[in-house]
CSV table of C-alpha atoms in Angstrom, one decimal:
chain,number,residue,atom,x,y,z
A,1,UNK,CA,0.0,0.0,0.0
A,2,UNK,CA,3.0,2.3,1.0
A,3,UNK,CA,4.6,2.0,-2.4
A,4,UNK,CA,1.2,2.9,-4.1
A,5,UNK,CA,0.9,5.8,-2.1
A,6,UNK,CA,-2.2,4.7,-0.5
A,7,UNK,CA,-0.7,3.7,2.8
A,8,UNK,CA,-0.3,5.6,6.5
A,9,UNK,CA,-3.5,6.4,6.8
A,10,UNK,CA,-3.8,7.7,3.1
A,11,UNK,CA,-6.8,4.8,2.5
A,12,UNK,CA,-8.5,4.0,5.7
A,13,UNK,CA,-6.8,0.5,6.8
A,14,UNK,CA,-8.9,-2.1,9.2
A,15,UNK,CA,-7.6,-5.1,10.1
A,16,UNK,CA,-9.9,-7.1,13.2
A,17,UNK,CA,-8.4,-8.7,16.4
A,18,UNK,CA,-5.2,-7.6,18.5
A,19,UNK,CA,-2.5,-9.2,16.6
A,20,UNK,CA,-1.8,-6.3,14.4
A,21,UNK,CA,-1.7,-4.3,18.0
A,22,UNK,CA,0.5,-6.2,19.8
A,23,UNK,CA,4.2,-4.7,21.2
A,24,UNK,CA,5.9,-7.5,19.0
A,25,UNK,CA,4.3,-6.1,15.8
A,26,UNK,CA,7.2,-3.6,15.6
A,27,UNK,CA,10.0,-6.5,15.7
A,28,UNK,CA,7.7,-7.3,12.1
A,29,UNK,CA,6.4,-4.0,10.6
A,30,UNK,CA,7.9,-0.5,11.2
A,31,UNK,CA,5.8,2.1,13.2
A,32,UNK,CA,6.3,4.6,10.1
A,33,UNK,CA,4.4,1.4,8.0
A,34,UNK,CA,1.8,0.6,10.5
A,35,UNK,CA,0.8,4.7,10.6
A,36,UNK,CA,-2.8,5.1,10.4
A,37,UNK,CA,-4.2,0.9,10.5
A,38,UNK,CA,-7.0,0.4,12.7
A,39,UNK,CA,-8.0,-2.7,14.1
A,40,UNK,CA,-11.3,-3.6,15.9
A,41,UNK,CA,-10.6,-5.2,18.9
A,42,UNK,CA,-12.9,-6.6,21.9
A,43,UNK,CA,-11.1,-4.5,24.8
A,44,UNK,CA,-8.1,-2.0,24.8
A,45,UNK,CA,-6.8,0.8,27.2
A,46,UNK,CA,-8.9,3.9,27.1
A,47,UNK,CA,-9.6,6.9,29.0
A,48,UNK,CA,-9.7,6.8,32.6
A,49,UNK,CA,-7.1,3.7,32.6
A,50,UNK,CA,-4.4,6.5,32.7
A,51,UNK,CA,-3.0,5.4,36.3
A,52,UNK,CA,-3.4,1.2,35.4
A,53,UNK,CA,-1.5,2.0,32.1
A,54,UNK,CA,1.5,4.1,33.8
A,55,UNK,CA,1.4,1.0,36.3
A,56,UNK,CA,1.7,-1.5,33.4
A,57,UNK,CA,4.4,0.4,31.9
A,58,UNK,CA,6.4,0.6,35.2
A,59,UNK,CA,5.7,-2.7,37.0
A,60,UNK,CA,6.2,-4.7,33.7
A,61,UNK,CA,8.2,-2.6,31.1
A,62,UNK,CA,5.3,-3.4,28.7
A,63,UNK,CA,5.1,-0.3,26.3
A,64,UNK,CA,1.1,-0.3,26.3
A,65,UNK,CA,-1.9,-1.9,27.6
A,66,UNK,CA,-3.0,-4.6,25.0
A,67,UNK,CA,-6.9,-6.2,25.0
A,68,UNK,CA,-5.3,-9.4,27.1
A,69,UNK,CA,-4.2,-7.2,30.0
A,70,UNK,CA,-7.2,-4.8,30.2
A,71,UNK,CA,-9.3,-7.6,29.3
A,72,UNK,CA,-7.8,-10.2,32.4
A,73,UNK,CA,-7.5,-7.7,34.8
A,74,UNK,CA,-11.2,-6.9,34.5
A,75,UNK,CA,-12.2,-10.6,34.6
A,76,UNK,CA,-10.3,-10.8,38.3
A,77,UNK,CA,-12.9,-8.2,39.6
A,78,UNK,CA,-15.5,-9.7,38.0
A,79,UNK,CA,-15.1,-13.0,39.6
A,80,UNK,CA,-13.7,-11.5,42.8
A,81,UNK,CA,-17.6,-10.1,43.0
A,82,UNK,CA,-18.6,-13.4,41.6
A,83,UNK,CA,-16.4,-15.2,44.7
A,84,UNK,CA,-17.6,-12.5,47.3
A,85,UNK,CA,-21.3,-12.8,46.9
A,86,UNK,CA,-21.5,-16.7,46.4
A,87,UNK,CA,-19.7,-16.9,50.2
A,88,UNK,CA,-17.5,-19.9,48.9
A,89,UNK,CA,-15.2,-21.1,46.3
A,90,UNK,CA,-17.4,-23.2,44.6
A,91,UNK,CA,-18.2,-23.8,41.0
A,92,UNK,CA,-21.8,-24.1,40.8
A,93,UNK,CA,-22.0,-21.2,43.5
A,94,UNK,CA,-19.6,-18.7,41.0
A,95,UNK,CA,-21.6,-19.4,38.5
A,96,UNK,CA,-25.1,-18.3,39.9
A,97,UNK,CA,-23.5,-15.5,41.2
A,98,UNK,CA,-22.0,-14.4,37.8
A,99,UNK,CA,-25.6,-14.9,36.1
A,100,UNK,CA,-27.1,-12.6,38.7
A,101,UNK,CA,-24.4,-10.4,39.0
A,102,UNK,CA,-25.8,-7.0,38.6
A,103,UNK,CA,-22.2,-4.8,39.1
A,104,UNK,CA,-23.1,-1.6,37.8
A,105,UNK,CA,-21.2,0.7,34.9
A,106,UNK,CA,-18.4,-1.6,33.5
A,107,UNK,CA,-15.2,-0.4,34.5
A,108,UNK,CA,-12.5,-2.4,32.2
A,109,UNK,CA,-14.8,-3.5,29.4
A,110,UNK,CA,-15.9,-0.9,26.5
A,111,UNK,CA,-19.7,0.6,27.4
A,112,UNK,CA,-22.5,-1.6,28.9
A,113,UNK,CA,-22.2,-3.2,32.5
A,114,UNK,CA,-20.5,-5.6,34.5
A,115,UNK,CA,-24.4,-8.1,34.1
A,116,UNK,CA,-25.2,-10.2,31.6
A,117,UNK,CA,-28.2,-11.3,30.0
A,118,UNK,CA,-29.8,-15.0,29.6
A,119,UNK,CA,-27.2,-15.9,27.2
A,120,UNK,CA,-24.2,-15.2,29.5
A,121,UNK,CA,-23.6,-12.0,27.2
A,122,UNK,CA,-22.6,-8.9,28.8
A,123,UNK,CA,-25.4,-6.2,28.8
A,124,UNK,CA,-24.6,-3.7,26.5
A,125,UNK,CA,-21.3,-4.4,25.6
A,126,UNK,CA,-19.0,-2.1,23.0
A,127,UNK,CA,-15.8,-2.6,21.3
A,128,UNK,CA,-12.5,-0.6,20.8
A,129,UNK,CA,-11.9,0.5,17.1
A,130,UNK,CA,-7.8,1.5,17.9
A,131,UNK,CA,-5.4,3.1,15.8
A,132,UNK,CA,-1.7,3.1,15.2
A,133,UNK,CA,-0.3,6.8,15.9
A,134,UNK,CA,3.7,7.8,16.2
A,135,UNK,CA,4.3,3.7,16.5
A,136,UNK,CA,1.7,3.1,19.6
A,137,UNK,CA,-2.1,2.0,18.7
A,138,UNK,CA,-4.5,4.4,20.7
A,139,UNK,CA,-8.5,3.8,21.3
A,140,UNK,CA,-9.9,6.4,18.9
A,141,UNK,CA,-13.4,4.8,19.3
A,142,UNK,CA,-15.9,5.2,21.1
A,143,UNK,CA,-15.6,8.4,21.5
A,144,UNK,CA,-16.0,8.4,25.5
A,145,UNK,CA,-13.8,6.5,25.8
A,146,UNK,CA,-10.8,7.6,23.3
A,147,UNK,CA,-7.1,8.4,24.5
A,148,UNK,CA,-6.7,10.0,20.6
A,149,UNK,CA,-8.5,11.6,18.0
A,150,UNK,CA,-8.4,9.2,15.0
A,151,UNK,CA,-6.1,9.9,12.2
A,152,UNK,CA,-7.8,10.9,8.1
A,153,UNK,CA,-5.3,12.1,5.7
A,154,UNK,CA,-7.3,14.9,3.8
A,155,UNK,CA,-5.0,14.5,0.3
């Protein structure tokens, strides 16, 4: 795409799923390539994860928060509520307690809330739509949610 001029952003770029997002993508693809892709992902950093990224960061040396980080620390408080209100570590206990679980705003999740429906999906549930900027991919969508403005060449 780069040698047809179409690439960085020049032609809107979506790929789906977090390996095009992942740190190691940049031992593949340089950051001036991967300018401007966006990827659809389940989960990602966004606003108000500022303090859990800077954590991430310092505690691990990771260079961002990827959908598996975000995405399993936000399961541990889900079934640490799970665990709390079924009074003991038992399976069939969890469980009901997950189906009625009724948590409120989700915290670590896109949109919706930390309940799910008869299915076992969450209740209202988003996605992250993030974006490759200066050689780190940012949540640009949902808007609420976005650490960056998404990226449209005009020309």
């Amino acid at each position: 795409m780069n040698e047809f001029g179409i690439g960085q952003g020049r032609l809107p770029t979506i790929s789906f799923g977090i390996a095009i997002a992942e740190p190691d993508m940049l031992q593949t693809v340089s950051a001036e390539l991967l300018q401007g892709v966006l990827t659809c992902v389940a989960s990602w950093a966004t606003k108000g994860h500022e303090a859990l990224i800077a954590e991430l960061k310092t505690r691990y040396k990771e260079p961002w928060m990827t959908q598996n980080a975000i995405s399993t620390y936000g399961d541990m408080w889900v079934i640490k509520d799970a665990l709390e209100k079924a009074g003991k570590a038992d399976r069939i206990a969890v469980a009901d307690a997950l189906h009625a679980l009724d948590a409120g705003p989700s915290k670590y999740y896109p949109l919706g809330e930390i309940k799910f429906d008869e299915k076992g999906r969450r209740v209202g549930a988003g996605m992250t739509v993030v974006q490759w900027q200066s050689g780190v991919p940012v949540t640009v969508f949902p808007p609420e949610l976005a650490l960056a403005q998404p990226l449209w060449v005009k020309s």
